[in-house]
Amino acid sequence: MIRFDGVRVEYEGHVALEGLDLEIREGEFFTLLGPSGCGKSTALRALAGFAEPTAGRLEIDGRDVTRVASEKRGVGMVFQSYALFPSMSVRENIAFGLRVQRRAGRERRDLVDRVAAQVGLAASQLERGVAELSGGQQQRVAIARALVLEPRILLLDEPLSNLDAKLRVQLRGELQRLQREVGVTTLYVTHDQEEALALSDRVAVLSDGRLEQVGTPRDIYERSASPFVCDFIGEATRLSTEQLEALGLGHGDVWVRPEHVLLREGGAPATVRSHAYRGASTLLELELAGAPLLTASTSAEAAALEIDDEVRVAIDEGALLRYGQPA
Ligand SMILES: Nc1ncnc2c1ncn2[C@@H]1O[C@H](COP(=O)(O)OP(=O)(O)OP(=O)(O)O)[C@@H](O)[C@H]1O
Ligand SMILES: [Mg+2]
């Protein structure tokens, strides 16, 4: 439905995006994920028509939109800073684009009422000044303002990053339900890997203007395509040569997720160096063969371990993530 075909964007000689190839399906919740400066916003802005590619082509519904004016692409965009009009009421903010389109007053009212309910804004809040609302409520207004125009595509650039942790988790659940309900194809940007895995049908991981991997959240986490992805997503340990030897696991560029490092009798000897109780699980940093190794466990034994305790660990070969040629 959306196609990035070798899309390259440069700013004054600096390459922000290098030949990006992506396909996003109808109705999908698709996320661009990567560290600050990797080109996420640039990709979104290219699709919205706010940044012009120096090479490549963009398609929406099979139509080449590379040179099509932004307002004719059928995309709605929500930014990190809500960019609302502070002196207007909630209703006026949501209705802004409808006014620009010269839609009739009655129609505007009905559309705003419907979308406000969808995003969880109470009818009583609609006539209030938008500046009186909390951050989470303002973000709902920003999303409603984009949705009310019934875009074919919804673009969201870090819409939750200004909110506190708890609200962020709550709103991301709501956003996911809303997207399913409305069915709008959504391209979401975040640098928060947990958020990306929680929300998305598929995720594209970017690094330095390049695509590292595209896949479902499980693909990205369980079958990370590169050491970069492995390191950026969740937690992982790169095993040293000595650790691989101690564990009897061959050699190479080998990584492991904490939940696959098992406390097991007969395993290699390790020492507990730190201990983080997380409620449902415990994350331990062990020292094995002179280097750190993370393990996560839901067992009561793991929760009861203390610093300097001696344990035995093992990793099954099948749980390893191996990269490149074995050294
Ligand atoms: N208007 C601009 N002029 C010059 N360089 C820019 C401009 N916008 C972005 N860049 C540069 O392009 C690169 C990609 O920027 P972009 O904003 O796409 O990153 P991002 O992944 O969205 O980062 P963040 O997570 O910090 O928002 C960065 O190196 C940035 O400094
Ligand atoms: Mg950005």
mmCIF file of C-alpha atoms and ligand atoms in Angstrom:
data_model
loop_
_atom_site.group_PDB
_atom_site.id
_atom_site.type_symbol
_atom_site.label_atom_id
_atom_site.label_comp_id
_atom_site.label_asym_id
_atom_site.label_seq_id
_atom_site.Cartn_x
_atom_site.Cartn_y
_atom_site.Cartn_z
ATOM 1 C CA MET A 1 0.000 0.000 0.000
ATOM 2 C CA ILE A 2 2.952 2.255 0.816
ATOM 3 C CA ARG A 3 6.226 1.712 -0.974
ATOM 4 C CA PHE A 4 9.611 3.288 -0.344
ATOM 5 C CA ASP A 5 11.743 2.434 -3.337
ATOM 6 C CA GLY A 6 15.382 3.409 -2.869
ATOM 7 C CA VAL A 7 14.383 6.612 -1.087
ATOM 8 C CA ARG A 8 17.381 8.763 -0.299
ATOM 9 C CA VAL A 9 17.248 12.074 1.557
ATOM 10 C CA GLU A 10 20.180 14.426 2.003
ATOM 11 C CA TYR A 11 20.438 17.657 3.963
ATOM 12 C CA GLU A 12 23.224 19.891 2.670
ATOM 13 C CA GLY A 13 25.394 16.966 1.682
ATOM 14 C CA HIS A 14 24.630 14.985 4.841
ATOM 15 C CA VAL A 15 22.870 11.725 4.015
ATOM 16 C CA ALA A 16 19.963 11.293 6.431
ATOM 17 C CA LEU A 17 18.427 8.314 4.612
ATOM 18 C CA GLU A 18 20.267 5.995 2.224
ATOM 19 C CA GLY A 19 18.171 4.267 -0.375
ATOM 20 C CA LEU A 20 15.386 3.012 1.887
ATOM 21 C CA ASP A 21 13.268 0.118 0.558
ATOM 22 C CA LEU A 22 10.080 -0.680 2.464
ATOM 23 C CA GLU A 23 6.615 -1.979 1.790
ATOM 24 C CA ILE A 24 3.786 -1.341 4.195
ATOM 25 C CA ARG A 25 0.531 -3.221 3.836
ATOM 26 C CA GLU A 26 -3.018 -1.947 3.938
ATOM 27 C CA GLY A 27 -4.274 -1.601 7.518
ATOM 28 C CA GLU A 28 -0.912 -2.394 9.020
ATOM 29 C CA PHE A 29 0.510 -0.829 12.182
ATOM 30 C CA PHE A 30 4.077 -0.404 11.025
ATOM 31 C CA THR A 31 6.853 1.120 13.134
ATOM 32 C CA LEU A 32 10.165 2.731 12.275
ATOM 33 C CA LEU A 33 12.497 2.123 15.186
ATOM 34 C CA GLY A 34 16.055 3.231 15.779
ATOM 35 C CA PRO A 35 18.326 5.471 17.831
ATOM 36 C CA SER A 36 18.266 9.243 17.671
ATOM 37 C CA GLY A 37 19.419 10.613 14.327
ATOM 38 C CA CYS A 38 18.984 7.361 12.376
ATOM 39 C CA GLY A 39 16.512 8.927 9.939
ATOM 40 C CA LYS A 40 13.090 7.898 11.274
ATOM 41 C CA SER A 41 11.496 11.334 11.117
ATOM 42 C CA THR A 42 13.122 11.944 7.763
ATOM 43 C CA ALA A 43 11.448 8.835 6.335
ATOM 44 C CA LEU A 44 8.089 9.942 7.709
ATOM 45 C CA ARG A 45 8.540 13.456 6.393
ATOM 46 C CA ALA A 46 9.492 12.148 2.977
ATOM 47 C CA LEU A 47 6.268 10.146 2.850
ATOM 48 C CA ALA A 48 4.226 13.117 4.062
ATOM 49 C CA GLY A 49 5.841 15.359 1.462
ATOM 50 C CA PHE A 50 7.777 17.581 3.888
ATOM 51 C CA ALA A 51 11.215 16.337 2.804
ATOM 52 C CA GLU A 52 12.085 15.818 -0.814
ATOM 53 C CA PRO A 53 14.002 12.669 -1.763
ATOM 54 C CA THR A 54 17.179 13.238 -3.761
ATOM 55 C CA ALA A 55 16.743 9.765 -5.257
ATOM 56 C CA GLY A 56 14.182 6.977 -5.256
ATOM 57 C CA ARG A 57 10.429 6.918 -5.379
ATOM 58 C CA LEU A 58 7.435 6.831 -3.057
ATOM 59 C CA GLU A 59 4.188 5.089 -3.850
ATOM 60 C CA ILE A 60 0.815 5.190 -2.142
ATOM 61 C CA ASP A 61 -1.819 2.785 -3.462
ATOM 62 C CA GLY A 62 0.282 2.087 -6.535
ATOM 63 C CA ARG A 63 0.491 5.771 -7.403
ATOM 64 C CA ASP A 64 3.844 7.557 -7.633
ATOM 65 C CA VAL A 65 3.554 10.395 -5.094
ATOM 66 C CA THR A 66 7.222 11.400 -5.022
ATOM 67 C CA ARG A 67 6.405 14.810 -6.505
ATOM 68 C CA VAL A 68 2.797 15.076 -5.356
ATOM 69 C CA ALA A 69 1.938 17.955 -3.006
ATOM 70 C CA SER A 70 1.696 16.993 0.641
ATOM 71 C CA GLU A 71 -2.014 17.804 1.003
ATOM 72 C CA LYS A 72 -2.864 15.553 -1.944
ATOM 73 C CA ARG A 73 -1.261 12.417 -0.508
ATOM 74 C CA GLY A 74 -4.067 11.508 1.893
ATOM 75 C CA VAL A 75 -1.786 11.359 4.914
ATOM 76 C CA GLY A 76 -2.502 12.712 8.385
ATOM 77 C CA MET A 77 0.410 13.447 10.667
ATOM 78 C CA VAL A 78 0.807 13.719 14.434
ATOM 79 C CA PHE A 79 4.012 15.154 15.829
ATOM 80 C CA GLN A 80 5.910 14.655 19.030
ATOM 81 C CA SER A 81 5.043 18.159 20.173
ATOM 82 C CA TYR A 82 1.315 18.236 19.694
ATOM 83 C CA ALA A 83 1.410 21.498 17.734
ATOM 84 C CA LEU A 84 -2.110 22.382 18.822
ATOM 85 C CA PHE A 85 -3.482 25.906 18.701
ATOM 86 C CA PRO A 86 -3.308 26.931 22.364
ATOM 87 C CA SER A 87 -5.890 29.688 22.236
ATOM 88 C CA MET A 88 -8.551 27.501 20.616
ATOM 89 C CA SER A 89 -10.967 25.082 22.223
ATOM 90 C CA VAL A 90 -10.604 21.329 21.855
ATOM 91 C CA ARG A 91 -13.418 21.306 19.308
ATOM 92 C CA GLU A 92 -11.863 24.109 17.245
ATOM 93 C CA ASN A 93 -8.536 22.300 17.227
ATOM 94 C CA ILE A 94 -10.031 19.035 16.022
ATOM 95 C CA ALA A 95 -12.195 20.827 13.451
ATOM 96 C CA PHE A 96 -9.344 22.918 12.086
ATOM 97 C CA GLY A 97 -8.645 20.852 8.975
ATOM 98 C CA LEU A 98 -12.366 20.468 8.270
ATOM 99 C CA ARG A 99 -12.690 24.242 8.296
ATOM 100 C CA VAL A 100 -9.794 24.555 5.861
ATOM 101 C CA GLN A 101 -11.675 22.108 3.642
ATOM 102 C CA ARG A 102 -14.794 24.337 4.000
ATOM 103 C CA ARG A 103 -16.946 21.515 5.290
ATOM 104 C CA ALA A 104 -20.415 22.552 6.508
ATOM 105 C CA GLY A 105 -20.863 23.431 10.193
ATOM 106 C CA ARG A 106 -23.280 20.601 10.882
ATOM 107 C CA GLU A 107 -20.996 18.025 9.275
ATOM 108 C CA ARG A 108 -18.015 19.381 11.180
ATOM 109 C CA ARG A 109 -19.893 19.010 14.444
ATOM 110 C CA ASP A 110 -20.876 15.423 13.765
ATOM 111 C CA LEU A 111 -17.413 14.376 12.630
ATOM 112 C CA VAL A 112 -15.707 15.992 15.608
ATOM 113 C CA ASP A 113 -18.172 14.395 18.030
ATOM 114 C CA ARG A 114 -17.578 10.972 16.546
ATOM 115 C CA VAL A 115 -13.785 11.140 16.438
ATOM 116 C CA ALA A 116 -13.552 12.688 19.913
ATOM 117 C CA ALA A 117 -15.475 9.712 21.288
ATOM 118 C CA GLN A 118 -13.210 7.310 19.415
ATOM 119 C CA VAL A 119 -10.053 8.746 20.954
ATOM 120 C CA GLY A 120 -11.585 8.835 24.429
ATOM 121 C CA LEU A 121 -12.267 12.540 24.868
ATOM 122 C CA ALA A 122 -15.404 13.246 26.892
ATOM 123 C CA ALA A 123 -18.066 15.439 25.275
ATOM 124 C CA SER A 124 -17.706 17.827 28.211
ATOM 125 C CA GLN A 125 -14.059 18.453 27.288
ATOM 126 C CA LEU A 126 -14.766 19.606 23.760
ATOM 127 C CA GLU A 127 -15.614 23.205 24.586
ATOM 128 C CA ARG A 128 -12.676 23.675 26.961
ATOM 129 C CA GLY A 129 -9.512 25.515 26.031
ATOM 130 C CA VAL A 130 -6.977 23.026 24.796
ATOM 131 C CA ALA A 131 -4.301 24.561 27.031
ATOM 132 C CA GLU A 132 -6.287 23.438 30.095
ATOM 133 C CA LEU A 133 -5.856 19.767 29.205
ATOM 134 C CA SER A 134 -3.211 17.371 30.460
ATOM 135 C CA GLY A 135 -0.462 16.127 28.139
ATOM 136 C CA GLY A 136 -2.247 12.839 27.541
ATOM 137 C CA GLN A 137 -5.502 14.596 26.696
ATOM 138 C CA GLN A 138 -3.720 17.004 24.367
ATOM 139 C CA GLN A 139 -2.205 14.066 22.557
ATOM 140 C CA ARG A 140 -5.698 12.619 22.088
ATOM 141 C CA VAL A 141 -6.732 15.941 20.569
ATOM 142 C CA ALA A 142 -3.758 15.847 18.196
ATOM 143 C CA ILE A 143 -4.672 12.315 17.096
ATOM 144 C CA ALA A 144 -8.342 13.267 16.708
ATOM 145 C CA ARG A 145 -7.351 16.263 14.610
ATOM 146 C CA ALA A 146 -5.487 13.989 12.201
ATOM 147 C CA LEU A 147 -8.149 11.241 12.158
ATOM 148 C CA VAL A 148 -11.097 13.545 11.568
ATOM 149 C CA LEU A 149 -9.866 14.152 8.021
ATOM 150 C CA GLU A 150 -10.153 10.402 7.397
ATOM 151 C CA PRO A 151 -6.645 9.990 6.024
ATOM 152 C CA ARG A 152 -5.686 6.874 4.069
ATOM 153 C CA ILE A 153 -2.497 6.848 6.126
ATOM 154 C CA LEU A 154 -1.796 8.005 9.652
ATOM 155 C CA LEU A 155 1.754 9.090 10.449
ATOM 156 C CA LEU A 156 2.746 9.349 14.109
ATOM 157 C CA ASP A 157 6.155 10.738 15.037
ATOM 158 C CA GLU A 158 6.970 9.820 18.646
ATOM 159 C CA PRO A 159 3.489 10.882 19.767
ATOM 160 C CA LEU A 160 3.889 9.543 23.301
ATOM 161 C CA SER A 161 7.411 10.622 24.139
ATOM 162 C CA ASN A 162 6.404 13.721 26.113
ATOM 163 C CA LEU A 163 4.262 11.719 28.510
ATOM 164 C CA ASP A 164 5.201 10.013 31.749
ATOM 165 C CA ALA A 165 5.904 6.272 31.709
ATOM 166 C CA LYS A 166 2.577 5.072 33.037
ATOM 167 C CA LEU A 167 0.480 7.250 30.755
ATOM 168 C CA ARG A 168 2.633 6.218 27.818
ATOM 169 C CA VAL A 169 1.836 2.565 28.409
ATOM 170 C CA GLN A 170 -1.866 3.314 28.850
ATOM 171 C CA LEU A 171 -2.081 5.457 25.725
ATOM 172 C CA ARG A 172 -0.196 2.985 23.602
ATOM 173 C CA GLY A 173 -2.777 0.345 24.448
ATOM 174 C CA GLU A 174 -5.524 2.765 23.474
ATOM 175 C CA LEU A 175 -3.729 3.717 20.300
ATOM 176 C CA GLN A 176 -3.465 0.080 19.307
ATOM 177 C CA ARG A 177 -7.193 -0.487 19.868
ATOM 178 C CA LEU A 178 -8.088 2.717 18.064
ATOM 179 C CA GLN A 179 -5.978 1.784 15.059
ATOM 180 C CA ARG A 180 -7.640 -1.637 14.847
ATOM 181 C CA GLU A 181 -11.059 -0.056 15.121
ATOM 182 C CA VAL A 182 -10.469 2.627 12.491
ATOM 183 C CA GLY A 183 -8.342 0.310 10.346
ATOM 184 C CA VAL A 184 -6.171 3.158 9.058
ATOM 185 C CA THR A 185 -2.740 2.154 7.767
ATOM 186 C CA THR A 186 -0.354 3.551 10.356
ATOM 187 C CA LEU A 187 3.313 4.407 10.180
ATOM 188 C CA TYR A 188 4.641 5.031 13.655
ATOM 189 C CA VAL A 189 8.029 6.359 14.713
ATOM 190 C CA THR A 190 9.701 5.700 18.029
ATOM 191 C CA HIS A 191 13.156 5.181 19.512
ATOM 192 C CA ASP A 192 11.581 3.131 22.313
ATOM 193 C CA GLN A 193 12.071 -0.519 21.435
ATOM 194 C CA GLU A 194 9.638 -1.760 24.055
ATOM 195 C CA GLU A 195 6.918 0.482 22.657
ATOM 196 C CA ALA A 196 7.655 -0.670 19.109
ATOM 197 C CA LEU A 197 7.443 -4.353 20.027
ATOM 198 C CA ALA A 198 4.260 -3.829 22.028
ATOM 199 C CA LEU A 199 2.346 -1.874 19.389
ATOM 200 C CA SER A 200 3.324 -3.017 15.958
ATOM 201 C CA ASP A 201 2.322 -5.598 13.410
ATOM 202 C CA ARG A 202 5.768 -5.147 11.885
ATOM 203 C CA VAL A 203 8.843 -3.115 12.734
ATOM 204 C CA ALA A 204 11.673 -1.714 10.616
ATOM 205 C CA VAL A 205 14.890 -1.133 12.535
ATOM 206 C CA LEU A 206 17.036 1.702 11.173
ATOM 207 C CA SER A 207 20.606 2.601 11.981
ATOM 208 C CA ASP A 208 22.454 5.532 10.510
ATOM 209 C CA GLY A 209 20.062 6.035 7.611
ATOM 210 C CA ARG A 210 20.049 2.353 6.684
ATOM 211 C CA LEU A 211 17.574 -0.447 7.155
ATOM 212 C CA GLU A 212 18.841 -3.178 9.481
ATOM 213 C CA GLN A 213 15.812 -5.463 9.597
ATOM 214 C CA VAL A 214 12.095 -5.606 8.870
ATOM 215 C CA GLY A 215 9.891 -8.129 10.610
ATOM 216 C CA THR A 216 7.290 -8.899 13.216
ATOM 217 C CA PRO A 217 8.181 -7.988 16.799
ATOM 218 C CA ARG A 218 9.010 -11.656 17.399
ATOM 219 C CA ASP A 219 11.278 -11.813 14.348
ATOM 220 C CA ILE A 220 13.111 -8.734 15.498
ATOM 221 C CA TYR A 221 13.612 -9.976 19.039
ATOM 222 C CA GLU A 222 14.060 -13.716 18.562
ATOM 223 C CA ARG A 223 15.777 -13.678 15.184
ATOM 224 C CA SER A 224 17.623 -10.361 15.248
ATOM 225 C CA ALA A 225 19.295 -10.010 11.857
ATOM 226 C CA SER A 226 22.457 -8.244 13.025
ATOM 227 C CA PRO A 227 24.477 -7.552 16.158
ATOM 228 C CA PHE A 228 23.115 -3.986 16.007
ATOM 229 C CA VAL A 229 19.503 -5.163 16.198
ATOM 230 C CA CYS A 230 20.378 -7.712 18.844
ATOM 231 C CA ASP A 231 21.973 -5.049 21.003
ATOM 232 C CA PHE A 232 19.357 -2.346 20.376
ATOM 233 C CA ILE A 233 16.311 -4.525 21.049
ATOM 234 C CA GLY A 234 15.831 -5.770 24.582
ATOM 235 C CA GLU A 235 18.798 -7.129 26.465
ATOM 236 C CA ALA A 236 21.515 -9.399 25.152
ATOM 237 C CA THR A 237 25.045 -10.427 25.981
ATOM 238 C CA ARG A 238 27.774 -10.885 23.395
ATOM 239 C CA LEU A 239 29.656 -13.934 24.581
ATOM 240 C CA SER A 240 33.442 -13.690 24.829
ATOM 241 C CA THR A 241 35.693 -16.427 23.495
ATOM 242 C CA GLU A 242 36.389 -17.533 27.080
ATOM 243 C CA GLN A 243 32.696 -17.657 27.901
ATOM 244 C CA LEU A 244 31.925 -19.697 24.796
ATOM 245 C CA GLU A 245 34.673 -22.087 25.771
ATOM 246 C CA ALA A 246 33.425 -22.370 29.359
ATOM 247 C CA LEU A 247 29.945 -23.132 28.043
ATOM 248 C CA GLY A 248 31.195 -25.574 25.421
ATOM 249 C CA LEU A 249 29.621 -23.590 22.582
ATOM 250 C CA GLY A 250 32.145 -23.202 19.755
ATOM 251 C CA HIS A 251 33.137 -19.710 18.677
ATOM 252 C CA GLY A 252 32.259 -16.650 16.571
ATOM 253 C CA ASP A 253 30.167 -13.499 16.977
ATOM 254 C CA VAL A 254 27.606 -15.031 19.307
ATOM 255 C CA TRP A 255 24.876 -13.332 21.338
ATOM 256 C CA VAL A 256 22.303 -14.587 23.800
ATOM 257 C CA ARG A 257 19.100 -13.184 25.343
ATOM 258 C CA PRO A 258 18.965 -13.299 29.168
ATOM 259 C CA GLU A 259 15.992 -15.684 29.301
ATOM 260 C CA HIS A 260 18.045 -18.321 27.467
ATOM 261 C CA VAL A 261 20.827 -18.284 30.032
ATOM 262 C CA LEU A 262 19.666 -21.059 32.317
ATOM 263 C CA LEU A 263 20.606 -21.727 35.912
ATOM 264 C CA ARG A 264 21.312 -25.417 35.651
ATOM 265 C CA GLU A 265 23.204 -27.952 37.714
ATOM 266 C CA GLY A 266 26.278 -29.236 35.944
ATOM 267 C CA GLY A 267 26.635 -25.967 33.994
ATOM 268 C CA ALA A 268 29.593 -23.610 33.971
ATOM 269 C CA PRO A 269 30.418 -21.869 37.278
ATOM 270 C CA ALA A 270 29.464 -18.187 37.531
ATOM 271 C CA THR A 271 29.089 -15.564 40.259
ATOM 272 C CA VAL A 272 26.161 -13.230 40.886
ATOM 273 C CA ARG A 273 27.353 -9.619 40.479
ATOM 274 C CA SER A 274 24.090 -7.734 40.564
ATOM 275 C CA HIS A 275 20.497 -8.500 41.048
ATOM 276 C CA ALA A 276 17.397 -6.649 39.841
ATOM 277 C CA TYR A 277 14.039 -7.851 41.067
ATOM 278 C CA ARG A 278 11.365 -6.989 38.507
ATOM 279 C CA GLY A 279 8.283 -8.550 40.000
ATOM 280 C CA ALA A 280 7.454 -11.143 37.380
ATOM 281 C CA SER A 281 11.121 -11.981 36.824
ATOM 282 C CA THR A 282 14.585 -11.356 38.181
ATOM 283 C CA LEU A 283 17.430 -10.031 36.067
ATOM 284 C CA LEU A 284 20.857 -11.133 37.250
ATOM 285 C CA GLU A 285 24.202 -9.978 36.044
ATOM 286 C CA LEU A 286 26.571 -12.882 36.405
ATOM 287 C CA GLU A 287 30.289 -13.042 35.968
ATOM 288 C CA LEU A 288 31.320 -15.968 33.831
ATOM 289 C CA ALA A 289 34.895 -16.537 32.726
ATOM 290 C CA GLY A 290 35.822 -12.987 33.709
ATOM 291 C CA ALA A 291 33.064 -11.238 31.751
ATOM 292 C CA PRO A 292 29.469 -10.210 32.433
ATOM 293 C CA LEU A 293 26.517 -12.349 31.398
ATOM 294 C CA LEU A 294 22.858 -11.409 31.870
ATOM 295 C CA THR A 295 20.285 -13.941 32.882
ATOM 296 C CA ALA A 296 16.580 -13.496 33.511
ATOM 297 C CA SER A 297 14.508 -15.988 35.387
ATOM 298 C CA THR A 298 10.988 -16.229 36.748
ATOM 299 C CA SER A 299 11.980 -18.818 39.361
ATOM 300 C CA ALA A 300 11.824 -18.276 43.107
ATOM 301 C CA GLU A 301 15.410 -19.567 43.349
ATOM 302 C CA ALA A 302 16.636 -16.768 41.107
ATOM 303 C CA ALA A 303 14.704 -14.177 43.113
ATOM 304 C CA ALA A 304 16.362 -15.468 46.294
ATOM 305 C CA LEU A 305 19.935 -15.253 44.993
ATOM 306 C CA GLU A 306 22.287 -12.712 46.486
ATOM 307 C CA ILE A 307 25.368 -10.898 45.307
ATOM 308 C CA ASP A 308 28.499 -13.127 45.346
ATOM 309 C CA ASP A 309 26.437 -16.339 45.288
ATOM 310 C CA GLU A 310 27.898 -19.060 43.104
ATOM 311 C CA VAL A 311 25.651 -20.553 40.427
ATOM 312 C CA ARG A 312 25.916 -22.890 37.446
ATOM 313 C CA VAL A 313 24.760 -21.765 34.021
ATOM 314 C CA ALA A 314 24.113 -23.365 30.663
ATOM 315 C CA ILE A 315 22.866 -22.187 27.273
ATOM 316 C CA ASP A 316 21.322 -24.423 24.658
ATOM 317 C CA GLU A 317 22.960 -24.117 21.239
ATOM 318 C CA GLY A 318 19.596 -23.438 19.574
ATOM 319 C CA ALA A 319 19.031 -20.324 21.686
ATOM 320 C CA LEU A 320 22.141 -18.547 20.376
ATOM 321 C CA LEU A 321 22.152 -15.702 17.880
ATOM 322 C CA ARG A 322 25.161 -16.157 15.593
ATOM 323 C CA TYR A 323 26.505 -13.531 13.191
ATOM 324 C CA GLY A 324 29.076 -13.418 10.431
ATOM 325 C CA GLN A 325 31.614 -16.128 9.784
ATOM 326 C CA PRO A 326 32.942 -18.042 12.772
ATOM 327 C CA ALA A 327 36.389 -16.675 13.595
HETATM 328 N N1 LIG B 1 16.411 19.987 8.489
HETATM 329 C C1 LIG B 1 17.569 19.350 8.615
HETATM 330 N N2 LIG B 1 18.733 19.899 8.181
HETATM 331 C C2 LIG B 1 19.912 19.276 8.316
HETATM 332 N N3 LIG B 1 20.049 18.044 8.851
HETATM 333 C C3 LIG B 1 18.947 17.433 9.306
HETATM 334 C C4 LIG B 1 17.656 18.051 9.222
HETATM 335 N N4 LIG B 1 16.734 17.201 9.753
HETATM 336 C C5 LIG B 1 17.433 16.107 10.158
HETATM 337 N N5 LIG B 1 18.757 16.240 9.888
HETATM 338 C C6 LIG B 1 19.801 15.231 10.161
HETATM 339 O O1 LIG B 1 19.446 14.040 9.501
HETATM 340 C C7 LIG B 1 19.675 12.904 10.318
HETATM 341 C C8 LIG B 1 18.389 12.128 10.545
HETATM 342 O O2 LIG B 1 17.498 12.963 11.283
HETATM 343 P P1 LIG B 1 16.057 12.479 11.729
HETATM 344 O O3 LIG B 1 15.382 13.665 12.322
HETATM 345 O O4 LIG B 1 15.384 11.798 10.619
HETATM 346 O O5 LIG B 1 16.424 11.427 12.856
HETATM 347 P P2 LIG B 1 15.462 10.647 13.866
HETATM 348 O O6 LIG B 1 15.749 9.202 13.680
HETATM 349 O O7 LIG B 1 14.058 11.102 13.700
HETATM 350 O O8 LIG B 1 16.034 11.096 15.283
HETATM 351 P P3 LIG B 1 15.247 11.432 16.674
HETATM 352 O O9 LIG B 1 14.956 10.100 17.326
HETATM 353 O O10 LIG B 1 16.266 12.192 17.443
HETATM 354 O O11 LIG B 1 14.017 12.220 16.341
HETATM 355 C C9 LIG B 1 20.302 13.430 11.590
HETATM 356 O O12 LIG B 1 21.693 13.295 11.477
HETATM 357 C C10 LIG B 1 19.884 14.876 11.619
HETATM 358 O O13 LIG B 1 20.862 15.649 12.278
HETATM 359 MG MG MG B 2 12.743 12.148 14.910
#
